[in-house]
PDB file of C-alpha atoms and ligand atoms in Angstrom:
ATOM      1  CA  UNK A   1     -63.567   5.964  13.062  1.00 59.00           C
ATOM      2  CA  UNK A   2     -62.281   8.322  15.321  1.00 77.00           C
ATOM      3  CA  UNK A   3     -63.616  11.592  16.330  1.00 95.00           C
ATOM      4  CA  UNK A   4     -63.523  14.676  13.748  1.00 98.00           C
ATOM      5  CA  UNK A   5     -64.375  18.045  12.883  1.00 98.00           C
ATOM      6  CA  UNK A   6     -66.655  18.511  10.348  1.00 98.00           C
ATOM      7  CA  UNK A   7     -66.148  21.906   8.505  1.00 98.00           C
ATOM      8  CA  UNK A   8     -69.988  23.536   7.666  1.00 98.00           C
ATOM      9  CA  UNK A   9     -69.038  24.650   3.912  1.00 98.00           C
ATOM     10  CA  UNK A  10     -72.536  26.998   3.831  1.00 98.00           C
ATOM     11  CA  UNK A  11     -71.434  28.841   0.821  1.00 98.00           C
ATOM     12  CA  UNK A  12     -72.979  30.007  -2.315  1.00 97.00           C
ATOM     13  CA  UNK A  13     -70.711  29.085  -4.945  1.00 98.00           C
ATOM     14  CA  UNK A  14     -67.916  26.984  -6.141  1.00 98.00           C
ATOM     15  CA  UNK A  15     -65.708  30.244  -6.134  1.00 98.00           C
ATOM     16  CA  UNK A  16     -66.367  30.827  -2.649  1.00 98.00           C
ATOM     17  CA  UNK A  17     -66.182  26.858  -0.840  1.00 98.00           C
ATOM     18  CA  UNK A  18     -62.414  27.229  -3.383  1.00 98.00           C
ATOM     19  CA  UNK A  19     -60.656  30.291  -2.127  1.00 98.00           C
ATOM     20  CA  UNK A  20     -61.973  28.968   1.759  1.00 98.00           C
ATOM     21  CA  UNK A  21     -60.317  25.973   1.108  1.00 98.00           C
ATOM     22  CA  UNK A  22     -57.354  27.410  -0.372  1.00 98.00           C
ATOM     23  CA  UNK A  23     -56.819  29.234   3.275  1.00 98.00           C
ATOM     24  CA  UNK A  24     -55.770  25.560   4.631  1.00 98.00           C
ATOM     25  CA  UNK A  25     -52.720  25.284   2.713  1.00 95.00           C
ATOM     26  CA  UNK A  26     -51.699  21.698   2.876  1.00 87.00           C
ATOM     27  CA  UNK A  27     -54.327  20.699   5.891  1.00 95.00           C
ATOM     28  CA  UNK A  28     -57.775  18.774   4.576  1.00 98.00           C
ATOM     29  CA  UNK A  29     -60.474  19.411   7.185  1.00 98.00           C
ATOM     30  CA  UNK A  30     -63.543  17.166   6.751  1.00 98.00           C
ATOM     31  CA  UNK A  31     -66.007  18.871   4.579  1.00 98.00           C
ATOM     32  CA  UNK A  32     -70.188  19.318   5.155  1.00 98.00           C
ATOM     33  CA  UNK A  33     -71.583  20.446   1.984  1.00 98.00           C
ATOM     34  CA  UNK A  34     -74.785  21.231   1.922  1.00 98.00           C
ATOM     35  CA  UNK A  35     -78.422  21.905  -0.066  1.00 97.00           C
ATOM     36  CA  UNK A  36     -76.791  25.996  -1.063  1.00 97.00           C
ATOM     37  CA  UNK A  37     -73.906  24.680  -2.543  1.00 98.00           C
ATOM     38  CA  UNK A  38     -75.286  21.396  -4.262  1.00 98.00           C
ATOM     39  CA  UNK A  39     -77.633  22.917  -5.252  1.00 98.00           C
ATOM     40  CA  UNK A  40     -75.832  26.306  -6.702  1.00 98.00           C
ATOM     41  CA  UNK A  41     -73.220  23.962  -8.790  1.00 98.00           C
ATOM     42  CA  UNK A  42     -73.795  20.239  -8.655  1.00 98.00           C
ATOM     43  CA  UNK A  43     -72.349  17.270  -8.021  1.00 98.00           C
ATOM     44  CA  UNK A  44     -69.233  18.363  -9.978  1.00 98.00           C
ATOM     45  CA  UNK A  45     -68.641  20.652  -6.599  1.00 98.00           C
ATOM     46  CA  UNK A  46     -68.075  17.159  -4.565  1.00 98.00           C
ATOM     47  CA  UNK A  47     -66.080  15.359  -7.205  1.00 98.00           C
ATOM     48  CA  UNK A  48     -63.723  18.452  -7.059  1.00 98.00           C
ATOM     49  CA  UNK A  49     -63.704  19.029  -3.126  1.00 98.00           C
ATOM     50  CA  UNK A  50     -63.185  15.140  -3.041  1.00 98.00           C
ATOM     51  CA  UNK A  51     -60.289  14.976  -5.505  1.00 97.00           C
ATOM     52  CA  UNK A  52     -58.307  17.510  -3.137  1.00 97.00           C
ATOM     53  CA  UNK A  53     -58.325  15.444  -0.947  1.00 98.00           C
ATOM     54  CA  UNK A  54     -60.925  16.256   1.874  1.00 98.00           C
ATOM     55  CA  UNK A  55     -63.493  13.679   3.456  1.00 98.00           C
ATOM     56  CA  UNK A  56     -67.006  14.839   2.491  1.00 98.00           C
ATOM     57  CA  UNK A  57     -70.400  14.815   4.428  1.00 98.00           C
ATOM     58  CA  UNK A  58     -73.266  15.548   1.777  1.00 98.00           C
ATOM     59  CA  UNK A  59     -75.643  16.572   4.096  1.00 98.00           C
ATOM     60  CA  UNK A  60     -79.072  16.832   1.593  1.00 98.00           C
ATOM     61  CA  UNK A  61     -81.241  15.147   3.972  1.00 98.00           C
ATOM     62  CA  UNK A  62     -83.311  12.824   1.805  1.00 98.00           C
ATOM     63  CA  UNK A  63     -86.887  12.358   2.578  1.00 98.00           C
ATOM     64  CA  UNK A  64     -89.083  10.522   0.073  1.00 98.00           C
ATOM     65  CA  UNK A  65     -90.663   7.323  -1.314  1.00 98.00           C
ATOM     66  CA  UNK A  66     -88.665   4.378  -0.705  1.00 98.00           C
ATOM     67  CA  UNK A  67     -88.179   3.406  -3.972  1.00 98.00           C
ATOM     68  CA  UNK A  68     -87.354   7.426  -4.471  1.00 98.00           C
ATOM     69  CA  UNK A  69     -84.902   7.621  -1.721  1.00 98.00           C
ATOM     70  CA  UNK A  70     -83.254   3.888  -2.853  1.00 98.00           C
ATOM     71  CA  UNK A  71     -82.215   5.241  -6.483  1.00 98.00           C
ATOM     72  CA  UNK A  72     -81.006   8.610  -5.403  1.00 98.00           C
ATOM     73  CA  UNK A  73     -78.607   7.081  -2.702  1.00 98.00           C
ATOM     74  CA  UNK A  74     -77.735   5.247  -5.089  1.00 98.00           C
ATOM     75  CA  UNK A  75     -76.358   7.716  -7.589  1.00 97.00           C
ATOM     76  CA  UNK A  76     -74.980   9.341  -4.590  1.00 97.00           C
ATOM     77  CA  UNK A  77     -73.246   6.512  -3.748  1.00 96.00           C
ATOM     78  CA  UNK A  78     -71.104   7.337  -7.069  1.00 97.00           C
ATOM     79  CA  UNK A  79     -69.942  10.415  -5.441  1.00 97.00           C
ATOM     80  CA  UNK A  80     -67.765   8.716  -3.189  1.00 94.00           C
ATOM     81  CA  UNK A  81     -68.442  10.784  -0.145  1.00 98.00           C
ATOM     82  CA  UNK A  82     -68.265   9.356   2.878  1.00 98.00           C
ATOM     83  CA  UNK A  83     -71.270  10.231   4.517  1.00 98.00           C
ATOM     84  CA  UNK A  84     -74.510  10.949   3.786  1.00 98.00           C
ATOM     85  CA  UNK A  85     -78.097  11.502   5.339  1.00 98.00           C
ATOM     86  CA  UNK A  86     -81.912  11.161   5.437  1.00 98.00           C
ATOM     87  CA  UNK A  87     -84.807  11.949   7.694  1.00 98.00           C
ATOM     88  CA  UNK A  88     -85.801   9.256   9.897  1.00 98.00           C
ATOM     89  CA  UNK A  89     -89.427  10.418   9.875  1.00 97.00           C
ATOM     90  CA  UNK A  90     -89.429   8.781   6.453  1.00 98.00           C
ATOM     91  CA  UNK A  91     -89.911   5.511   7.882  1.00 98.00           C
ATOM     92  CA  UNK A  92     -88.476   2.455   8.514  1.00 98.00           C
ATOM     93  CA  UNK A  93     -89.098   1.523   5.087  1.00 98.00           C
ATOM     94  CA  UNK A  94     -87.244   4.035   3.726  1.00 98.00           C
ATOM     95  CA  UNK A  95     -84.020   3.651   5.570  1.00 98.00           C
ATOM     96  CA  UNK A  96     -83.947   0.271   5.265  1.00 98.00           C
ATOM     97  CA  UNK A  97     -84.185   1.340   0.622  1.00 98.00           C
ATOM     98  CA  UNK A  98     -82.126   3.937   1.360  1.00 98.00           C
ATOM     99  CA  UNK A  99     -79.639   1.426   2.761  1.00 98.00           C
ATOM    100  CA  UNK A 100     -79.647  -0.703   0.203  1.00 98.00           C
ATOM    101  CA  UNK A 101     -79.106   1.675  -2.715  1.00 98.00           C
ATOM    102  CA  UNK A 102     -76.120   3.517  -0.682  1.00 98.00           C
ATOM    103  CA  UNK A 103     -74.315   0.424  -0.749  1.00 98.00           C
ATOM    104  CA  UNK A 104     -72.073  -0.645  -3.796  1.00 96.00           C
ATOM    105  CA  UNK A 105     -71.554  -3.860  -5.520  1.00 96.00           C
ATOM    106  CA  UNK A 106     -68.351  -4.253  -3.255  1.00 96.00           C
ATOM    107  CA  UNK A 107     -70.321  -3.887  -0.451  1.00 97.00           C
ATOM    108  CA  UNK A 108     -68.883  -0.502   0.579  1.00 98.00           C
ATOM    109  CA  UNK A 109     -70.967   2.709   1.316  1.00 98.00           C
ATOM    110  CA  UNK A 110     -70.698   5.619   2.636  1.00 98.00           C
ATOM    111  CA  UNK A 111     -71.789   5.939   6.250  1.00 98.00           C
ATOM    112  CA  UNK A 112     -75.502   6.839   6.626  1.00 98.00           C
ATOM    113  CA  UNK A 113     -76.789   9.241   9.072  1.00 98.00           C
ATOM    114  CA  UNK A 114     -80.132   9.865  10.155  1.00 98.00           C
ATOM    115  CA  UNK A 115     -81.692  13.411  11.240  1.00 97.00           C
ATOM    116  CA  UNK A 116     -84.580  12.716  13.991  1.00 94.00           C
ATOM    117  CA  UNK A 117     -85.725  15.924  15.048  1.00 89.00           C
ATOM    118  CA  UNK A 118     -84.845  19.365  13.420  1.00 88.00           C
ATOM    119  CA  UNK A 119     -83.167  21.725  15.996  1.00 81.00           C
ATOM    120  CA  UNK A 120     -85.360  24.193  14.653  1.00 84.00           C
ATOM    121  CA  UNK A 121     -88.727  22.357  15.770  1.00 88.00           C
ATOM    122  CA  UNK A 122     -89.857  22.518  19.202  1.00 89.00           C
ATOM    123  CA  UNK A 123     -91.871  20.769  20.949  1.00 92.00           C
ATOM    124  CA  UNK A 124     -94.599  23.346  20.480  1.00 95.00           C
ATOM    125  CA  UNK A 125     -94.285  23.466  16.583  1.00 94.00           C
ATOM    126  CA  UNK A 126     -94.046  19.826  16.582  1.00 94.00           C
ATOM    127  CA  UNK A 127     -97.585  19.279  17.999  1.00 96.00           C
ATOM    128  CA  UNK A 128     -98.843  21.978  16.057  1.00 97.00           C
ATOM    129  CA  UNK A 129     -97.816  21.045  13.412  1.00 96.00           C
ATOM    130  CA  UNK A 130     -96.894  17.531  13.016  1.00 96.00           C
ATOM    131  CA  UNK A 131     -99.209  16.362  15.800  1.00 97.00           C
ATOM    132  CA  UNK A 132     -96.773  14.574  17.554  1.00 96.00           C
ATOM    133  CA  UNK A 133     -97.431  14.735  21.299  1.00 97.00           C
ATOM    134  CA  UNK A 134     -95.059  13.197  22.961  1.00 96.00           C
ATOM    135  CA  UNK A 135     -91.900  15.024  24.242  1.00 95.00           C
ATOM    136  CA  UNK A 136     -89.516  15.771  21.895  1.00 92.00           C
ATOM    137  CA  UNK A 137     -86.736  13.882  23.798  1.00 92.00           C
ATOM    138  CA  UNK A 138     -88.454  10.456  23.635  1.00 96.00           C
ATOM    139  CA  UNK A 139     -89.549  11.479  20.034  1.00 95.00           C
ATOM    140  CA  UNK A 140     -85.849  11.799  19.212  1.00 95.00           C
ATOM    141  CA  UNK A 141     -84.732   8.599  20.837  1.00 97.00           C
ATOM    142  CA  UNK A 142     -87.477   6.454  19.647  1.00 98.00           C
ATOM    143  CA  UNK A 143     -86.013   7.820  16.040  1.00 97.00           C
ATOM    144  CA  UNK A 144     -82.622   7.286  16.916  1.00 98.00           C
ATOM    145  CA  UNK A 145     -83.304   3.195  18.137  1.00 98.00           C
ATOM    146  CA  UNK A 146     -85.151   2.604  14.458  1.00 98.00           C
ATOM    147  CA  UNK A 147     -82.348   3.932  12.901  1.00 98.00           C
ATOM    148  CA  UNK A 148     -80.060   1.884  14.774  1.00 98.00           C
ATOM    149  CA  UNK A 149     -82.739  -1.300  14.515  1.00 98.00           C
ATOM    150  CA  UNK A 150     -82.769  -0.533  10.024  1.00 98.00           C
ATOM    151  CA  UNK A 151     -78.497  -0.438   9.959  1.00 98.00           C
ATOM    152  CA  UNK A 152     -78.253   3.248   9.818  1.00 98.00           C
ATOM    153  CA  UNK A 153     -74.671   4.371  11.700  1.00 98.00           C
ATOM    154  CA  UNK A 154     -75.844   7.082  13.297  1.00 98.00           C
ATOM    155  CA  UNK A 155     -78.051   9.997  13.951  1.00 98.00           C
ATOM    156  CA  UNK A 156     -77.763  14.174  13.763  1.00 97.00           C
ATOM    157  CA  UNK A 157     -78.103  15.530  17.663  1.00 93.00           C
ATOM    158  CA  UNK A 158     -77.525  18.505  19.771  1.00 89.00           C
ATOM    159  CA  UNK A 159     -74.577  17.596  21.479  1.00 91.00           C
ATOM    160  CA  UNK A 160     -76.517  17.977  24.649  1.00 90.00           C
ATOM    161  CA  UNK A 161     -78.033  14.419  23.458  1.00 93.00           C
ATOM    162  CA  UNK A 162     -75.200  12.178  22.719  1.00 95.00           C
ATOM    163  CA  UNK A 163     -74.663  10.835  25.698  1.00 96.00           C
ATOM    164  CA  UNK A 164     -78.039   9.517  25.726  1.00 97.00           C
ATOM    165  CA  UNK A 165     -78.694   8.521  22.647  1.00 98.00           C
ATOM    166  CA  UNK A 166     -75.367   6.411  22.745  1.00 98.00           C
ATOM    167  CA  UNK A 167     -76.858   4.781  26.212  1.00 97.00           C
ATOM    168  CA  UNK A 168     -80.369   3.957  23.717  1.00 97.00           C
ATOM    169  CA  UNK A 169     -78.417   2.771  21.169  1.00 98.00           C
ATOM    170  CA  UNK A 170     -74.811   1.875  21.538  1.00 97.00           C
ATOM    171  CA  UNK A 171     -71.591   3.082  21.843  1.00 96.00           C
ATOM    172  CA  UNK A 172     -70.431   2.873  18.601  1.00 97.00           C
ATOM    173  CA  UNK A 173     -73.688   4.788  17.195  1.00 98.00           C
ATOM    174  CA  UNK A 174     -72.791   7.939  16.198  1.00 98.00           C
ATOM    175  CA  UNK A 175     -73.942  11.312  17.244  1.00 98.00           C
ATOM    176  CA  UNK A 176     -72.612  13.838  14.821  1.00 97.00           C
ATOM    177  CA  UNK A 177     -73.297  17.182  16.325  1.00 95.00           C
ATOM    178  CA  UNK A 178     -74.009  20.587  14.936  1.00 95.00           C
ATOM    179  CA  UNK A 179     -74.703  23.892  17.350  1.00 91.00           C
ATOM    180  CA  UNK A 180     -71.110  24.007  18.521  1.00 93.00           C
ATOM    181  CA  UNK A 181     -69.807  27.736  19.394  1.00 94.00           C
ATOM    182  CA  UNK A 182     -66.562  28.773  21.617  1.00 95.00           C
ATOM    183  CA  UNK A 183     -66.792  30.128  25.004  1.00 92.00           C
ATOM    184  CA  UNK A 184     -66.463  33.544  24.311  1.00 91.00           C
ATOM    185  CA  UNK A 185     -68.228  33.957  20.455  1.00 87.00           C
ATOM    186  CA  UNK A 186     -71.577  34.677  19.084  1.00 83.00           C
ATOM    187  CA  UNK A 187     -74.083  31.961  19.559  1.00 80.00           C
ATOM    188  CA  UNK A 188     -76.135  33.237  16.182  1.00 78.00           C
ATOM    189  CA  UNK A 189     -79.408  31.527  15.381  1.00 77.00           C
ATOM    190  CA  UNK A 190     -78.369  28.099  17.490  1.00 73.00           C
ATOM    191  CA  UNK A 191     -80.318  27.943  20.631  1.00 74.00           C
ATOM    192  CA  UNK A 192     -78.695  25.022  22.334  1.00 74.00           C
ATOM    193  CA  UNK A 193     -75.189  25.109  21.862  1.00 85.00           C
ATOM    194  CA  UNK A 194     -72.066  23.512  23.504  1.00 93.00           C
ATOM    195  CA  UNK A 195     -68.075  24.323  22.988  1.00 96.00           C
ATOM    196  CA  UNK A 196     -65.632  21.989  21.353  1.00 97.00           C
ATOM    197  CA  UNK A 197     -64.124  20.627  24.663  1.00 97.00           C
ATOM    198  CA  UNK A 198     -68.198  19.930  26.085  1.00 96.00           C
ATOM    199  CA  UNK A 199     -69.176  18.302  23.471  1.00 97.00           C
ATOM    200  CA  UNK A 200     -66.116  16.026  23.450  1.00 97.00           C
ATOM    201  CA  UNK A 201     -66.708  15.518  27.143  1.00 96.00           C
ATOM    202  CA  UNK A 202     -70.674  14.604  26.003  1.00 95.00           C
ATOM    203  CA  UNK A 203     -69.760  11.984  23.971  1.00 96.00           C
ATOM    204  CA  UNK A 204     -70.242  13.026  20.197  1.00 97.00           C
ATOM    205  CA  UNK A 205     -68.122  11.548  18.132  1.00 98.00           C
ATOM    206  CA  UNK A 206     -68.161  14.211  15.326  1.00 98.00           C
ATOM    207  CA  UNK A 207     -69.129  18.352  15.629  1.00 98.00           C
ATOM    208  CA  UNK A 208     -70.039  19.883  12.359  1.00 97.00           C
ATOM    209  CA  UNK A 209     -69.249  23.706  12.707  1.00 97.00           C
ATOM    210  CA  UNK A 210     -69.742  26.043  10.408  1.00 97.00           C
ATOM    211  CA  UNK A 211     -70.106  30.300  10.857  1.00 96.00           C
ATOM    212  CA  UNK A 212     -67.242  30.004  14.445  1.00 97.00           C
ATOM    213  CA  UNK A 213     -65.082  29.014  11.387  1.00 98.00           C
ATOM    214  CA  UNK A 214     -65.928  30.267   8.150  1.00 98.00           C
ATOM    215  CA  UNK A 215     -66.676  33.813   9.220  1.00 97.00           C
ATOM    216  CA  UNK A 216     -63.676  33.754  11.580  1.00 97.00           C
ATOM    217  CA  UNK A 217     -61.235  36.396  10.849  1.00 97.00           C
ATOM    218  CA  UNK A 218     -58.494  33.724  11.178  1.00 98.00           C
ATOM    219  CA  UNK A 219     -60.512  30.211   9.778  1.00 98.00           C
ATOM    220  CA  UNK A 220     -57.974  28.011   9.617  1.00 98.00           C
ATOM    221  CA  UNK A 221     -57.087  29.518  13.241  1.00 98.00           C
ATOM    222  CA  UNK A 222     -60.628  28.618  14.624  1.00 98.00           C
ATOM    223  CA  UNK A 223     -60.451  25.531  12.831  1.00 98.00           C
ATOM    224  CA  UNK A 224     -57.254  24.388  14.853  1.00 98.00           C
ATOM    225  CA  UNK A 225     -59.016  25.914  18.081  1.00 98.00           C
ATOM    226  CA  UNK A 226     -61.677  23.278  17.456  1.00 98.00           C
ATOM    227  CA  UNK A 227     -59.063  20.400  17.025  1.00 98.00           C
ATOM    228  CA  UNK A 228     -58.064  21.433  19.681  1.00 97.00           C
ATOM    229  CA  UNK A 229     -60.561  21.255  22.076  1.00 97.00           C
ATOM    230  CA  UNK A 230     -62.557  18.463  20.526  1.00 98.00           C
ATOM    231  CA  UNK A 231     -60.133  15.666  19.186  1.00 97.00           C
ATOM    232  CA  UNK A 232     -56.642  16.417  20.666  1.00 90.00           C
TER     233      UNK A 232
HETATM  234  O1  C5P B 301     -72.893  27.919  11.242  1.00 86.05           O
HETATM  235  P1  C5P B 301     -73.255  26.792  12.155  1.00 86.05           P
HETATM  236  O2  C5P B 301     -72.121  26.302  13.018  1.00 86.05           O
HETATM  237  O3  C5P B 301     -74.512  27.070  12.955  1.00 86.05           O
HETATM  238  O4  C5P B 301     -73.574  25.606  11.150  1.00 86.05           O
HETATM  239  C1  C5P B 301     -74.119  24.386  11.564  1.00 86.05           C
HETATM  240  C2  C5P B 301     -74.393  23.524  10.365  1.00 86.05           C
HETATM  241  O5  C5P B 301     -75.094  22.363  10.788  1.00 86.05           O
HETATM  242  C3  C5P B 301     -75.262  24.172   9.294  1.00 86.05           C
HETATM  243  O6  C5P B 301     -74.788  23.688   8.035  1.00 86.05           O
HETATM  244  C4  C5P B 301     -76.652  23.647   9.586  1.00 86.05           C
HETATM  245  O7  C5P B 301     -77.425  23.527   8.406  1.00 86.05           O
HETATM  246  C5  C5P B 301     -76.345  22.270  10.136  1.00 86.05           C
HETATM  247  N1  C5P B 301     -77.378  21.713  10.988  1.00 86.05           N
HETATM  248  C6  C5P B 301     -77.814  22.293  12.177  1.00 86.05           C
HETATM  249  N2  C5P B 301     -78.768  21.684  12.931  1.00 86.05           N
HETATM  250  C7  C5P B 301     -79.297  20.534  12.538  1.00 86.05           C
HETATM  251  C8  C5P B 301     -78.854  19.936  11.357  1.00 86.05           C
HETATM  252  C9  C5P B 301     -77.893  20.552  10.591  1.00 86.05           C
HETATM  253  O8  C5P B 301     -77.346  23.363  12.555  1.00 86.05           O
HETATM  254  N3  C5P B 301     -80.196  19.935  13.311  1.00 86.05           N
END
């Protein structure tokens, strides 16, 4: 698969994600929706954003039982998106179930992605309050290598890590990266952050941007700008 941007659709409503979309004419940008609009309308919201035409990353970040986890992917698995995640912290176990339900009788499924370490959690609030004491590098690539070792196809990074975990992994691993802003915009809440064009150059194969586009004054503009730097 070959490298893509992956539109953040944080919005509150099917109203909202709809006139957005509508701002892209005949383009069909790959779509992230998330826990605010799943959980505000459904799965109805990704049947419709699917039948349009867009690719779909349903990013609700499953972290449960395995037996839990195994039957939910695999209702989400009739959804048709085409990817999905979990958090690896759920164990080995539990990717491996999660796996398994994802994937259809045809064999097909939609590609599964694992988050390792929030961006939010530092390594101070992860000794706290996890009590995990080893740096929060190794942390992530140790969680990156069992998600590679259960199947998974990839993990959620900073961009700032792709390069290594593809070295820890393999190449073909993917890093799909959130905390991407341009040059010369707001960085907002994301500490660590790279532009379109660096994060190409640091090896992630997809960047998942949300507020540089959606509160853009000109989205599908931004949107383009991204393109541009990242895949063209
Ligand atoms: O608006 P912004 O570009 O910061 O949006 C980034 C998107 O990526 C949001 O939907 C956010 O929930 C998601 N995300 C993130 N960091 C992670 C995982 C997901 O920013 N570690």
């Amino acid at each position: 698969m070959g490298k893509d941007v992956i539109v953040a659709c944080d919005f509150p409503s099917r109203e909202r994600v709809m006139s957005f979309l509508e701002l892209f004419k005949g383009r069909k940008p790959f779509v992230k929706i998330g826990m605010e609009l799943f959980y505000a309308e459904g799965p109805d919201i990704v049947r419709e954003i699917k039948k349009r035409g867009h690719k779909i990353f349903l990013d609700l970040k499953l972290h449960d039982i395995p037996n839990t986890v195994k039957k939910a992917m695999s209702v989400l698995s009739g959804l048709e998106v085409d990817m999905t995640n979990l958090h690896a912290a759920g164990t080995q176990e539990m990717m491996r179930a999660a796996l398994e339900g994802l994937t259809r009788p045809d064999g097909t499924r939609p590609l599964l992605i694992a988050v390792t370490q929030l961006t939010s959690t530092d390594q101070e609030s992860m000794e706290r309050d996890i009590l995990i004491k080893e740096p929060i590098d190794q942390v992530v690539m140790h969680y990156a290598k069992t998600a590679a070792d259960c199947g998974l196809d990839g993990v959620v990074c900073s961009p700032l890590e792709s390069g290594k975990v593809h070295s820890v992994c393999s190449d073909s691993f993917l890093t799909v990266t959130p905390g991407v802003r341009f040059a010369d915009g707001d960085i907002g809440d994301q500490k660590r952050v790279m532009t379109p064009a660096q994060a190409k150059l640091a090896g992630s194969d997809y960047i998942v941007v949300g507020r540089p586009i959606t509160a853009a004054s000109d989205p599908v503009e931004a949107y383009e700008r991204c393109i541009r730097g990242f895949v063209d």
